[in-house]
Each structure stands twice: as C-alpha cells, then as structure tokens.
Coordinates of C-alpha atoms and ligand atoms in Angstrom, one line a residue:
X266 CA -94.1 1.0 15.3
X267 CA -97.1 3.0 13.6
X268 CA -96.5 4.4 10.2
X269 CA -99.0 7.2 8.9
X270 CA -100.4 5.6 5.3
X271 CA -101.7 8.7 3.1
X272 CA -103.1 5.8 1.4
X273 CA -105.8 5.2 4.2
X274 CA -105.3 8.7 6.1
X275 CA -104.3 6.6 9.1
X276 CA -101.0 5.5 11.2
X277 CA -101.1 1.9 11.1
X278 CA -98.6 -0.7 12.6
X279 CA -95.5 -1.2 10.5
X280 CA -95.9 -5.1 9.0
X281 CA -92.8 -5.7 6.7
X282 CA -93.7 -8.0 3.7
X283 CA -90.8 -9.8 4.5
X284 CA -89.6 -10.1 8.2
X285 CA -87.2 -7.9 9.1
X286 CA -86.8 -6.9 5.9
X287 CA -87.8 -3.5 4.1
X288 CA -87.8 -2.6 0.2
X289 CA -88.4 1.0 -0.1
X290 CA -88.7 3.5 -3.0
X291 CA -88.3 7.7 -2.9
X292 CA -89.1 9.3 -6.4
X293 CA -85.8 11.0 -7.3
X294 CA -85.4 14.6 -9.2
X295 CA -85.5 15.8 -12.3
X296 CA -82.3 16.6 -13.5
X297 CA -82.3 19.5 -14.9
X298 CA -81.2 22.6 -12.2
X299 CA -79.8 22.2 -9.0
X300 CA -82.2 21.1 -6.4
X301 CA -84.0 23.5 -4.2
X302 CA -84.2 22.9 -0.4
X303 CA -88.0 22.0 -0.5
X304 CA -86.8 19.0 -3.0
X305 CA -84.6 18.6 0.0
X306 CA -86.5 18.4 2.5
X307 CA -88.8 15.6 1.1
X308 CA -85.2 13.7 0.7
X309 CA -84.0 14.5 4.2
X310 CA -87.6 13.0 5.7
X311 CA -86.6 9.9 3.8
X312 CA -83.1 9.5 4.6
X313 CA -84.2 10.2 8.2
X314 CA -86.6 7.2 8.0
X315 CA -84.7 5.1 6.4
X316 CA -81.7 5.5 8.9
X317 CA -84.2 4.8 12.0
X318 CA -85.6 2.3 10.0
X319 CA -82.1 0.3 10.3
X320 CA -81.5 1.6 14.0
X321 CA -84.6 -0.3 14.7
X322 CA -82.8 -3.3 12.5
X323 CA -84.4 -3.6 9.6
X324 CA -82.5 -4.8 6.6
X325 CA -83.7 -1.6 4.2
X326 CA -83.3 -1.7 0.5
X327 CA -83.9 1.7 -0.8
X328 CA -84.3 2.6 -4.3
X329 CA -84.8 5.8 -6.0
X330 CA -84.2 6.8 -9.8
X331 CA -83.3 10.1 -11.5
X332 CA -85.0 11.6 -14.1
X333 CA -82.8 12.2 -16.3
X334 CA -84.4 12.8 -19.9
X335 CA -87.8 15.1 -19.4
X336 CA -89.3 18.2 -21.4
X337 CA -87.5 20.5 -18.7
X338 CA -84.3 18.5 -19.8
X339 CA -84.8 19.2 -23.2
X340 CA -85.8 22.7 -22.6
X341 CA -82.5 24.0 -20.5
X342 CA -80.5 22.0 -22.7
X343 CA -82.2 24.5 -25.9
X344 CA -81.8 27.8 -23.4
X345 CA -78.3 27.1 -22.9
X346 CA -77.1 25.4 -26.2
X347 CA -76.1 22.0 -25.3
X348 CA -77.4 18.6 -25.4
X349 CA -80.1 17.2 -22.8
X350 CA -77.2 14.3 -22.1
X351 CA -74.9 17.3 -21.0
X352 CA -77.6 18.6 -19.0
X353 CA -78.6 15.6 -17.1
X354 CA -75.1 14.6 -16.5
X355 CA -73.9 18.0 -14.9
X356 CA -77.2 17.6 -12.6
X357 CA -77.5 13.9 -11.9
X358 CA -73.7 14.6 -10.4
X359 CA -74.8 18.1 -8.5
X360 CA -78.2 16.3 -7.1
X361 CA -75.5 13.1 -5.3
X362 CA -72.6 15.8 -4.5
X363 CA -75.4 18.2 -2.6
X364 CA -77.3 14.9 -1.2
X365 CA -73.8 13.3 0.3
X366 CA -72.8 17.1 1.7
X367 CA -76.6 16.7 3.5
X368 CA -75.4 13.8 4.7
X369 CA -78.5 12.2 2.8
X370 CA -77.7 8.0 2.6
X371 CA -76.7 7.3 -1.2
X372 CA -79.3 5.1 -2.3
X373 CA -79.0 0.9 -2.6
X374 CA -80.4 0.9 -6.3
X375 CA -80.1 4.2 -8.2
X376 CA -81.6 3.6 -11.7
X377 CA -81.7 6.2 -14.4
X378 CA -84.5 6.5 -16.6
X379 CA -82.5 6.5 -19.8
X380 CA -81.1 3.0 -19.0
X381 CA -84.3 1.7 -18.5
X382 CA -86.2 1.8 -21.7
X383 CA -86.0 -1.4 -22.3
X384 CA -87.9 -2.6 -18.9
X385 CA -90.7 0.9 -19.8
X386 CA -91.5 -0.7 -23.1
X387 CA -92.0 -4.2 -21.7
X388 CA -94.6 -2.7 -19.3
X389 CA -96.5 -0.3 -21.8
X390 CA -96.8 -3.4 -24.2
X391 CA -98.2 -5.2 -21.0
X392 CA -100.6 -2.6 -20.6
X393 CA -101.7 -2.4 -24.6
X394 CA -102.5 -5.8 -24.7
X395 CA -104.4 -6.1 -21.9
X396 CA -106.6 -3.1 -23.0
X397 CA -105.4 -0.8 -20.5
X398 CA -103.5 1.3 -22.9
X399 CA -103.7 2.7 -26.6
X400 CA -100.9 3.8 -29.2
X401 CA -102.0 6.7 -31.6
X402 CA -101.3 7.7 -34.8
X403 CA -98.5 10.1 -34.1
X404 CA -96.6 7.1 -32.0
X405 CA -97.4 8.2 -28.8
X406 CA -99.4 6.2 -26.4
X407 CA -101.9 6.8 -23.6
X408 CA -103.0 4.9 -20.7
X409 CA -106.4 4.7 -20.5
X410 CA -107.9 5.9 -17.1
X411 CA -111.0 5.0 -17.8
X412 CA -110.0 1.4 -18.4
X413 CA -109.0 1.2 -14.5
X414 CA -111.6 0.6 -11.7
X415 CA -109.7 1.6 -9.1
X416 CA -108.9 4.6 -10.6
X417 CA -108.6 7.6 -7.8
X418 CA -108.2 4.4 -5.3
X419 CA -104.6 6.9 -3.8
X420 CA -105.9 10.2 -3.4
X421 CA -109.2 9.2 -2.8
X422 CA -111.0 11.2 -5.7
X423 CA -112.5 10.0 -8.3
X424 CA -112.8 10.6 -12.2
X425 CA -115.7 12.5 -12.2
X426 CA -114.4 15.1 -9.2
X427 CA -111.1 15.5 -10.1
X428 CA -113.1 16.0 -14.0
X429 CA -114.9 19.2 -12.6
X430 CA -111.4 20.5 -10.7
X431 CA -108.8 19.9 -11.9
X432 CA -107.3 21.6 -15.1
X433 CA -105.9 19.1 -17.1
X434 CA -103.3 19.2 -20.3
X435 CA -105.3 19.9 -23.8
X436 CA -104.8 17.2 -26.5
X437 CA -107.2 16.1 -29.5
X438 CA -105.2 12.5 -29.5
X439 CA -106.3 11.6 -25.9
X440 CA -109.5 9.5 -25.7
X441 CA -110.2 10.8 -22.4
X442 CA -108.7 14.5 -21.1
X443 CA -107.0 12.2 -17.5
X444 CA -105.4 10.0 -20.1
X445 CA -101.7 10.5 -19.6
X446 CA -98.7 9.3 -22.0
X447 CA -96.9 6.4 -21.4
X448 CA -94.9 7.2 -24.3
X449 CA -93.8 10.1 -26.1
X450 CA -93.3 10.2 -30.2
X451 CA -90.0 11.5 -30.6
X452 CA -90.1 15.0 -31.8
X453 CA -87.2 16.5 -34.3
X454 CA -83.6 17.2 -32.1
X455 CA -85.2 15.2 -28.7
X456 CA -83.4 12.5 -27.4
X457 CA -85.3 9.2 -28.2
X458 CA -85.4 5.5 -28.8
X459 CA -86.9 2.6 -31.1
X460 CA -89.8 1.2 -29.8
X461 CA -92.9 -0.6 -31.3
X462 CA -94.5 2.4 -31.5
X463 CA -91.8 4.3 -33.5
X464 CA -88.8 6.0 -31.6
X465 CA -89.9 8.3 -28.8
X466 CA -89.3 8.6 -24.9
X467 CA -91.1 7.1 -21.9
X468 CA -93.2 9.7 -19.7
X469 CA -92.5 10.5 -16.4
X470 CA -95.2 8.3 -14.4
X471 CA -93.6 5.3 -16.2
X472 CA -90.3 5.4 -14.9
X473 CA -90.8 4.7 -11.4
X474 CA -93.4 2.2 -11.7
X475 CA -91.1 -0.2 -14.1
X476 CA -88.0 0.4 -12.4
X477 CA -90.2 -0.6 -8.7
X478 CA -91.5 -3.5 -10.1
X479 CA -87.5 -4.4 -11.9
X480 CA -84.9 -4.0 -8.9
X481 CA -87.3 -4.3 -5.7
X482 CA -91.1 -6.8 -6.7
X483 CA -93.9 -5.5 -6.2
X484 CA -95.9 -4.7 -3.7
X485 CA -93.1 -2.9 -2.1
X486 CA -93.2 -1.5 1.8
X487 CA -93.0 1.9 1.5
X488 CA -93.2 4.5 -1.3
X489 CA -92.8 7.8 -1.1
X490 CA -92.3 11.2 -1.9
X491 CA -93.4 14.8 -1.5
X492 CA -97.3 15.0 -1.1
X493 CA -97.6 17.5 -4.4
X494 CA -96.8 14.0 -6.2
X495 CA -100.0 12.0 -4.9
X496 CA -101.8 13.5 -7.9
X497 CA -101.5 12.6 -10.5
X498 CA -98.2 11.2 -10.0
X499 CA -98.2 8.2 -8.2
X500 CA -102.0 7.7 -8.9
X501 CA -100.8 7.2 -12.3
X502 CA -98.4 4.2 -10.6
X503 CA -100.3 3.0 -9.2
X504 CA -102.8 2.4 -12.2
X505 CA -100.2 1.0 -14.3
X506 CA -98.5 -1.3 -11.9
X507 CA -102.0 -3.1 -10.7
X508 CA -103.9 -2.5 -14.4
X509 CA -100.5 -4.4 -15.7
X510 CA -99.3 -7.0 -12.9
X511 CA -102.6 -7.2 -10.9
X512 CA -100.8 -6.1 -7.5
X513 CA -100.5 -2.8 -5.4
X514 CA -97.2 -1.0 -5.9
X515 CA -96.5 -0.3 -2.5
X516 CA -98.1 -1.0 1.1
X517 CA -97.6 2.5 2.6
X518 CA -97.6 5.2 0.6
X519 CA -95.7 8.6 2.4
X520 CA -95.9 12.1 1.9
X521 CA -94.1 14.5 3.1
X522 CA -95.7 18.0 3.9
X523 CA -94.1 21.0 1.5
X524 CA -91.2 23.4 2.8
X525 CA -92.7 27.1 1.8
X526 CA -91.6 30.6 1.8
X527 CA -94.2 33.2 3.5
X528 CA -96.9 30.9 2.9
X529 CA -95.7 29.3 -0.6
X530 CA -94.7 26.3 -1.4
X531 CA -91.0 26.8 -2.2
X532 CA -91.0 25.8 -6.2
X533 CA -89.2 26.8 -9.0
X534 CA -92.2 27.8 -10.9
X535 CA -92.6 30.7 -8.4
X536 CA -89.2 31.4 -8.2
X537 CA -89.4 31.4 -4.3
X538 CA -86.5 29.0 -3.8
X539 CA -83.5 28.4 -2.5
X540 CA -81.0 26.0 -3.5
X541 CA -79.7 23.6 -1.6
X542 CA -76.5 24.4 -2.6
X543 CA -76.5 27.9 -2.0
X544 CA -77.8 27.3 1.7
X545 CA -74.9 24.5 2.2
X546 CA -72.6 27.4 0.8
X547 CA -73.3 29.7 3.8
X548 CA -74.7 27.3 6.5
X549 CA -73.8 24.3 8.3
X550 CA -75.3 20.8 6.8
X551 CA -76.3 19.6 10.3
X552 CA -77.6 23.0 11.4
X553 CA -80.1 22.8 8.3
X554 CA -81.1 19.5 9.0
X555 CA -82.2 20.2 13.0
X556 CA -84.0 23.0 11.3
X557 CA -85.9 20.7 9.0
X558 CA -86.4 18.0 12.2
X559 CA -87.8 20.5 14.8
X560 CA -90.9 20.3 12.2
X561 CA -93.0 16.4 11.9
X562 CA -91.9 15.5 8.2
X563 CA -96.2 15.6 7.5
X564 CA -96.4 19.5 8.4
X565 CA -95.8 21.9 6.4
X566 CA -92.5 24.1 7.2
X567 CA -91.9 27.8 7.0
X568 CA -88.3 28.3 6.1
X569 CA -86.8 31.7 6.7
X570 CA -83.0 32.6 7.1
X571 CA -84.3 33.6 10.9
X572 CA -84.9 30.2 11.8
X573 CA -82.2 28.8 10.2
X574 CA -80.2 31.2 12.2
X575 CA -82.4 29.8 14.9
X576 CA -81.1 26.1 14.7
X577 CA -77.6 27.3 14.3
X578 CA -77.9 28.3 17.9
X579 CA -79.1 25.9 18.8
X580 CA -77.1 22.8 17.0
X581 CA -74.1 25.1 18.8
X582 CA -76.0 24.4 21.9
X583 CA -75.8 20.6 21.8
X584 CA -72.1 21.1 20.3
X585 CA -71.1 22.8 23.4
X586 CA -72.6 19.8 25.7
X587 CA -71.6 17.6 24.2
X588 CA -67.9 18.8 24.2
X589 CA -68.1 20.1 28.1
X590 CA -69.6 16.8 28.8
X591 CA -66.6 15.2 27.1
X592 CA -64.0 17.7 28.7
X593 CA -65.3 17.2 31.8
X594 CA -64.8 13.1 31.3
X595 CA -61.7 13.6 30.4
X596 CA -59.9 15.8 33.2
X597 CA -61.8 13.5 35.9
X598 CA -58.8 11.8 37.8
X599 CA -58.8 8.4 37.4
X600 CA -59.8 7.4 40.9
X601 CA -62.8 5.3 41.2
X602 CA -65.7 7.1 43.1
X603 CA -69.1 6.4 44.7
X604 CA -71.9 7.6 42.2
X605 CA -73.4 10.7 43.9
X606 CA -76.7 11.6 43.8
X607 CA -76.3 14.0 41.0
X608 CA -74.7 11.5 39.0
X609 CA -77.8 9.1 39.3
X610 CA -79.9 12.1 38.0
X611 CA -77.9 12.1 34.9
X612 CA -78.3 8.5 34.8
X613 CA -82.1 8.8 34.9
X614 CA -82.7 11.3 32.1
X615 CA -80.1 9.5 29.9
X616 CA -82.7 6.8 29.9
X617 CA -85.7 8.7 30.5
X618 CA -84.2 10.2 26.9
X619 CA -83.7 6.9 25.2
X620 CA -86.8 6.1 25.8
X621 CA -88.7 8.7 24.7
X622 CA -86.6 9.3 21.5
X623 CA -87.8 5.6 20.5
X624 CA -91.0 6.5 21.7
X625 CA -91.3 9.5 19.5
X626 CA -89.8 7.7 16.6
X627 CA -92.2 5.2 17.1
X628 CA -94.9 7.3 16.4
X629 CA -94.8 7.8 12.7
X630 CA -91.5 9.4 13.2
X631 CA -91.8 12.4 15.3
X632 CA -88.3 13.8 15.1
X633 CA -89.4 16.6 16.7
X634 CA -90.5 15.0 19.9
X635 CA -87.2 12.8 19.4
X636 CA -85.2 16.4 19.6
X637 CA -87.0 17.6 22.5
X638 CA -86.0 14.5 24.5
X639 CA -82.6 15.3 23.3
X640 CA -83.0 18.8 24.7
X641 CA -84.1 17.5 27.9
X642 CA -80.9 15.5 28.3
X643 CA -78.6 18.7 27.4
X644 CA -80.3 20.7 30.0
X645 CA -80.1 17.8 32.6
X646 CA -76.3 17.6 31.3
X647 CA -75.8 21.3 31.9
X648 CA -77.0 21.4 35.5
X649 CA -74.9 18.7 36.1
X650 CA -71.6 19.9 34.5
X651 CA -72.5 23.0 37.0
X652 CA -72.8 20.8 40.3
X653 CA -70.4 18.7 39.5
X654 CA -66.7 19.8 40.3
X655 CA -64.1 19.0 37.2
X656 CA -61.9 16.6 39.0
X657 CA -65.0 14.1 39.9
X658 CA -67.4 14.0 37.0
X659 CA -67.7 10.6 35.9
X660 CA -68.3 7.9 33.9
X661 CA -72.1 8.9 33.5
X662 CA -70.9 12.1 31.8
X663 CA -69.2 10.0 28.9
X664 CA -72.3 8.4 28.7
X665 CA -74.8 11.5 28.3
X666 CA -72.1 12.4 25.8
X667 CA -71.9 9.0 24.0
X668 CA -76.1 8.9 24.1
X669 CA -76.5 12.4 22.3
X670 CA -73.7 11.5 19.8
X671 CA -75.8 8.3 19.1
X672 CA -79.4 9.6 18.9
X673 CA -78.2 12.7 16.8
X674 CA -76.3 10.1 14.6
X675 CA -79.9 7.9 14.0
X676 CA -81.0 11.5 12.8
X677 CA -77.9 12.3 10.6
X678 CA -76.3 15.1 12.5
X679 CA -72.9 15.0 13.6
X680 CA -72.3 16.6 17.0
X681 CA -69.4 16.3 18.9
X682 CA -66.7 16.5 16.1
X683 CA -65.2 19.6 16.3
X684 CA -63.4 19.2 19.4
X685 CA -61.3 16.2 17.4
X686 CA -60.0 19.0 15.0
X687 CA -57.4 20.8 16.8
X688 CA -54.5 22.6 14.5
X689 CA -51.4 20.8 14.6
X690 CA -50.2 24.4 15.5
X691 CA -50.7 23.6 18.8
X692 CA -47.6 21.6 18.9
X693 CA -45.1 24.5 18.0
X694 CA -46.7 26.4 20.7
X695 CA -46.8 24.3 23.4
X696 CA -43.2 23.4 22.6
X697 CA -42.1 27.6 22.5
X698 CA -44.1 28.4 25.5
X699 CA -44.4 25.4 28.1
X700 CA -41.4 23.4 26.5
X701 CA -43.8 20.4 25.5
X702 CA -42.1 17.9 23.9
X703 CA -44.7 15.3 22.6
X704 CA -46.0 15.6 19.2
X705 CA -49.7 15.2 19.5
X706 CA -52.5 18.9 19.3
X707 CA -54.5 17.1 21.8
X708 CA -51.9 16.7 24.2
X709 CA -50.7 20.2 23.3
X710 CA -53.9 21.8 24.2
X711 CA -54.1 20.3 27.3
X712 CA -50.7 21.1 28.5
X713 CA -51.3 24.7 27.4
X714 CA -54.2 25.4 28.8
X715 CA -52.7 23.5 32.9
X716 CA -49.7 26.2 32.0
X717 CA -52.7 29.6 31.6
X718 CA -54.5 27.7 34.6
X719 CA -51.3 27.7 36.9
X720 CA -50.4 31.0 35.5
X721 CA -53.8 32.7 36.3
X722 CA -53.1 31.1 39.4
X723 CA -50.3 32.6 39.9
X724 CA -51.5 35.9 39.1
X725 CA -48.9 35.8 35.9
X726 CA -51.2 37.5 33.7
X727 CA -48.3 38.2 31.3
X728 CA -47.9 34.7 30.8
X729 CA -51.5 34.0 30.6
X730 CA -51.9 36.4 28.4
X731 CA -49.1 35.1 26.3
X732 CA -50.9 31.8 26.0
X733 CA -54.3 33.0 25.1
X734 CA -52.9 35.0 22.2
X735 CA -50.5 32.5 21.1
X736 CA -54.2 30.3 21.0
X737 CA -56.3 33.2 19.4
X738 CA -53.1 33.3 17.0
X739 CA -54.2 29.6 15.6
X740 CA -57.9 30.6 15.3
X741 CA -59.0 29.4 18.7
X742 CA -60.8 30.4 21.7
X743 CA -60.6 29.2 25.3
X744 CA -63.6 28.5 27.2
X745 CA -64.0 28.7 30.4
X746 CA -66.6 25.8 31.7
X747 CA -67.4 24.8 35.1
X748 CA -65.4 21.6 34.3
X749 CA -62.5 23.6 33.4
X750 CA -61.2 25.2 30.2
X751 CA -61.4 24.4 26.7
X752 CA -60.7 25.3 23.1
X753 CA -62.8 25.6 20.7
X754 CA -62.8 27.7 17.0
X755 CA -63.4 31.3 17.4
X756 CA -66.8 32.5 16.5
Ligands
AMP1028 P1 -89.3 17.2 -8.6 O1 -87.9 17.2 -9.1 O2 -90.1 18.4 -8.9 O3 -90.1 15.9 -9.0 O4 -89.2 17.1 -7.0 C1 -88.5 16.2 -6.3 C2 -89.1 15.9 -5.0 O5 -89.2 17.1 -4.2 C3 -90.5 15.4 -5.1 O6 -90.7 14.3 -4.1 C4 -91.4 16.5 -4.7 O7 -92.6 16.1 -4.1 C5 -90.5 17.2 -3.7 N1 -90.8 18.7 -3.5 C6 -91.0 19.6 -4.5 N2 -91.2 20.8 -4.0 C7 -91.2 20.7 -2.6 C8 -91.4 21.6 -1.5 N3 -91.6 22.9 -1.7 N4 -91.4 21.0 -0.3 C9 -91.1 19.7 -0.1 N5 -90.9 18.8 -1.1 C10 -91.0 19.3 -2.4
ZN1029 ZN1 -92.2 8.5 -9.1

C-alpha cells in the first residue's frame, strides 16, 4: 500500500512501526467558531483514511486534540462578553456534533489543550535545559530555531530562505525573528497557569507535540493535517519533539490539498466560507462527502453550490441502484435458477469493482478512482436490472447491492437506507384499501403496490388511482422500474 510522504515528496510503501498496528495523529480545531467546510474537508480525508486503514485491518489508534484556549479564544470571548472557557465549551461541543452528523469517526484519544499543561511544561523545561529553548524577562519563552540542525528538515526550506520570504511576527524579546513561543506570560483577564516561568499559557505548536509524544510514543505512523499547517506548524513539532527526545515525531507526514472558493482558499480570514453546519443544514451529509471524494484528498478542490448540487445527483444515482437492485432481489420468486449469462456479467464487474476500488485505495488513497469503479458497477447494475425480467433476478443482484453498500460504507456514505424507512402509515392504508391485516410498512407496501399492479391490469384506473394518492397522501412516490414498482420519498 503506497502512502504519499510530504515529508520526502514521494509515495512510499506503508511499513507500520508496529505490525499491524497504526498510531495516528490529525491536528484538531481551534475552538473558537464553528468550523468551516475547508476545516472539514482536511477531517473528512482523515476519517476516510483512517476507516480504510481498518478495512485493510489495521488496528488504528487515532488521536487528535482541540485547541481550546488560543488568542482567537480569548478574542471572541472579549467581542461577545463571556469567558474564553464559555467559548471553547460551546465550540469544542459544535466541532464533535458537526463531525458525528459528517459521519467523521470520533477520535480514540481526544486531549484538550487546557488539561494538558502539566505534560507542555515538562517538555519546555526539557527543551530549556538542553539549550534548545530560553525564558525571557516577561515570562514568556522561546524555542530557539537556531539551536536545531535540522531546522527546515519538513518543508524542505531552510532558515536563511524562509528568512528572505516569509514575513514573520515582530518582537524585541525574540533572539531570532523564527523563534516561536513555547509559552505565553499571562496577560491581565487571560486564562492562565503557574509555571516555572510565572503563570501563562502554552502556544499552539506545543500542544500537539506533548500530547503526541503523552498518549501515542513517538515516532508515531502518520501525522497529519491540512498542508497550510506544514509551515510553520508542524515544522515547529517537529523541532521540539527531536531537539527534546532525540526522535522524529511521525513517519509520514500528510497534507491534505485546501477546499477553495473561486480560486481561494476557503478561510475565515477572507470571509469566503462556508460552515459546515450551515451546508449540513441544507444538504445531505453523504451527498457532501462524495463531493469532497470525487477530488484525490492532495488536490486542491473548488467547492461551489453547483457541484454540490452535482453530487446530490449523483449520490441519488447510486441510492436508486442500490434500492432497484434490492427490489428486484426481493420480488424474485424463490425458485432456484441456472445463472444466465447476464447474471455472470454482473458477477464479473462486482469483482472487476472490488478489485479496483482496493486498487485505487491502494494508491495513496485515490477515492476518486475508488468511486469511479463504483460507478462502473451501478452502470453494469443498471443494464442488468433492464435485461433482467423481475421475477428471475438473482442472487447476484443482492450481491452488486451488498458490494456497493460495503465499499460506500469503507468511504463513510450510507446508501441504501432509505428504502428501510417506510411510514407506519402504510399499515392503515393497506388495511382501508386492500384489507391487509398484518402489521408490518414493509409488508404494507408490498401488498399495496400487487393491488395498483393487478388494478392497472385490470384497467381499474379508479382504483389505481386511489392507491397512488392514498401513497402520495404519506409523502411517497411509486416508481416504476424494470424490476417492478417501488416507493420511495417524493422529491
Ligand atoms: P485551524 O482550526 O485553522 O487550525 O484548521 C483546522 C484544520 O483545517 C487544519 O488541519 C487546517 O490545515 C485545515 N484547513 C484550514 N483551512 C482549510 C481549507 N480551506 N481547506 C482544507 N483544509 C483547511
Ligand atoms: Zn498540531
């Protein structure tokens, strides 16, 4: 399985530290707003790895911390007259409620920086004494860039050239301008805590290095994050974790490529965003993610409303197969048959698809290759449900179904559900108009819809008539396939 490493700007062959075993760590938000659906997408790309990761068997640990006290923290909770505590609370619990509606994995190991001060100040004190870092009088203290060889070693730049480009924070107490805090001295009103440096708060590249090396050892497997955080961010952990235990912080580094808007990266600097919530507000979860999967988690991605209208098409598209295919299974009588030649054709691509998903996966986890093999088995699907008369498709049309629910699943969409949904209205109905007695929607349906079929039949359009309404009347539609008919919710 080849893995891209933005470390060594190569795909190189997945080699767990420990067999079968992978400890993995995704720099969380800053709690301060909701998130945006570029913040998302760097989390969906992870979940999405992570959950292949496991198809393929691995034994994943996955950590990933919240920010939860930070300048912006402090700031909002100043705007909007309430405590930064108050302010990281309400988000730390609207990041996990949008994550779990995205169907995002909740993380294994979930620290939050306020409840690991203790574990910061071990490691800056670390650093201090071996020379690597410097307290000043004002009780803040710096790490010392200039201190570390291997400075630059992540993005692949060093001191001198990121020197002449980059524009870095002003600040007489720095030794050296790429210095960056370790520790903050606490200022009047800000949150903070006793240290040997006077009270203050840890700075952001701090947080994920301690808590990494605390709940998961270092070197881990995989780290990752959006690729706006390979500098300075995680050059910054990676300085302190080998300046302070004399080891890599992570064997793979991963970046994801940033979501933009008309060329922009989405951000809430530019106030070109979107927020996660808003777009779950208005749009299907799974719909959203396809989107986000047509394009390789590396490459950038152009979001627009149109293409999310786009993928809700097309999500409906594998919906629909998926429940024909299943519709299909279902009214087949149960007479064993002979597999036809059109069934083996089904067979074939349901492999063919398999394969190539794994195959796509394989290859630094190309979702989009892994959906268009997915496509290729609902087309194949869809010429079959045409060839194939209702009462003899067969067990190989439970399986097409069964192997898109699965593959779909390894991506975190949900296809196939709806159908499972029916209103319990059904009952009533079938029991005024066909005189069903049983008690089950399912059953109800299907004895409703036999009644319009023999009806239409029949030529009794008053009675099919009567039927369809009575089913408009509970907020479904009947489709007719070419393996019979079917509800499903009204557009
Ligand atoms: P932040 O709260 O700003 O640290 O961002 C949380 C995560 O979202 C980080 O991994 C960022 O790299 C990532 N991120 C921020 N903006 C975007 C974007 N426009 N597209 C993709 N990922 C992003
Ligand atoms: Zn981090």
């Amino acid at each position: 399985m080849l893995i891209y490493n933005s470390q060594t700007h190569k795909k190189q062959e997945l080699a767990p530290i420990e067999e079968g075993k992978i400890r993995m760590y995704v720099c969380g938000p800053t709690v301060y707003d909701q998130i945006h659906i570029g913040n998302a997408r760097t989390f969906l790309s992870f979940d999405v790895i992570r959950r292949y990761l496991m198809y393929k068997g691995y034994q994943v640990t996955f950590a990933q911390n919240l920010t939860d006290v930070d300048d912006k923290i402090i700031n909002r909770a100043n705007e909007t007259g309430t405590t930064a505590d108050a302010v990281a609370e309400e988000f730390s619990a609207a990041f996990i409620e949008q994550m779990r509606r995205f169907n995002v994995l909740d993380p294994d190991i979930r620290p939050r920086a306020t409840q690991e001060i203790e574990a910061m100040i071990d490691m800056i004190s670390g650093l201090i004494d071996k020379n690597h870092a410097y307290a000043v009088e004002n009780g803040d203290v710096y790490f010392s860039v200039r201190s570390d060889n291997h400075y630059g070693v992540l993005s692949g730049r060093d001191l001198d050239q990121l020197m002449a480009g980059a524009r870095v924070e002003e600040n007489d107490l720095k030794r050296d301008p790429f210095d960056f805090a370790l520790w903050k001295a606490a200022k009047p009103g800000e949150p903070s805590w006793p240290s040997p440096w006077g009270d203050g708060r840890p700075g952001w590249h701090t947080e994920c290095c301690a808590m990494i090396h605390r709940y998961l050892g270092t070197p881990i497997d995989i780290h990752g994050g959006g690729a706006d955080l390979i500098f300075p961010h995680h050059e910054n952990e990676v300085a302190q974790c080998m300046c302070n235990w004399n080891t890599a912080l992570a064997n793979v580094w991963m970046h994801t490529g940033m979501l933009r808007v008309d060329g922009d990266k989405m951000s809430k600097s530019l106030g070109n965003f979107y927020t996660l919530k808003e777009v779950l507000d208005s749009y299907d979860a799974d719909a959203v993610r396809l989107l986000m999967l047509q394009t390789h988690y590396r490459t950038p991605l152009d979001f627009s409303y149109e293409r999310l209208d786009g993928a809700v098409g097309t999500l409906e598209r594998l919906n629909t197969c998926v429940q024909n295919l299943r519709w299909a299974a279902e009214r087949t009588s149960s007479e064993q048959r002979a597999l036809d030649d059109t069934d083996r054709t089904l067979a074939e691509v349901i492999d063919q698809t398999r394969a190539e998903f794994v195959r796509s996966m394989d290859d630094d986890f190309n979702t989009a290759g892994a959906l268009a093999a997915l496509f290729q088995l609902v087309t194949a699907a869809n010429t079959y449900l045409d060839q194939t008369s209702s009462s003899v498709a067969c067990s190989v049309a439970v399986r097409a179904a069964d192997t898109l629910v699965e593959l779909c699943d390894v991506l975190g969409i949900c296809v196939g559900t709806s159908g499972d949904e029916l209103p319990e209205g059904l009952v009533g109905l079938a029991a005024e108009l066909v005189g069903f007695d049983g008690t089950d929607a399912g059953e109800a349906a299907t004895v409703l819809l036999e009644a319009r079929g023999e009806a239409r039949a029949n030529k009794d359009w008053g009675r099919a008539d009567a039927i369809r309404d009575g089913i408009a009347a509970l907020g479904l539609a009947i489709e007719d396939t070419p393996a019979g008919a079917r509800l499903r919710a009204q557009d």
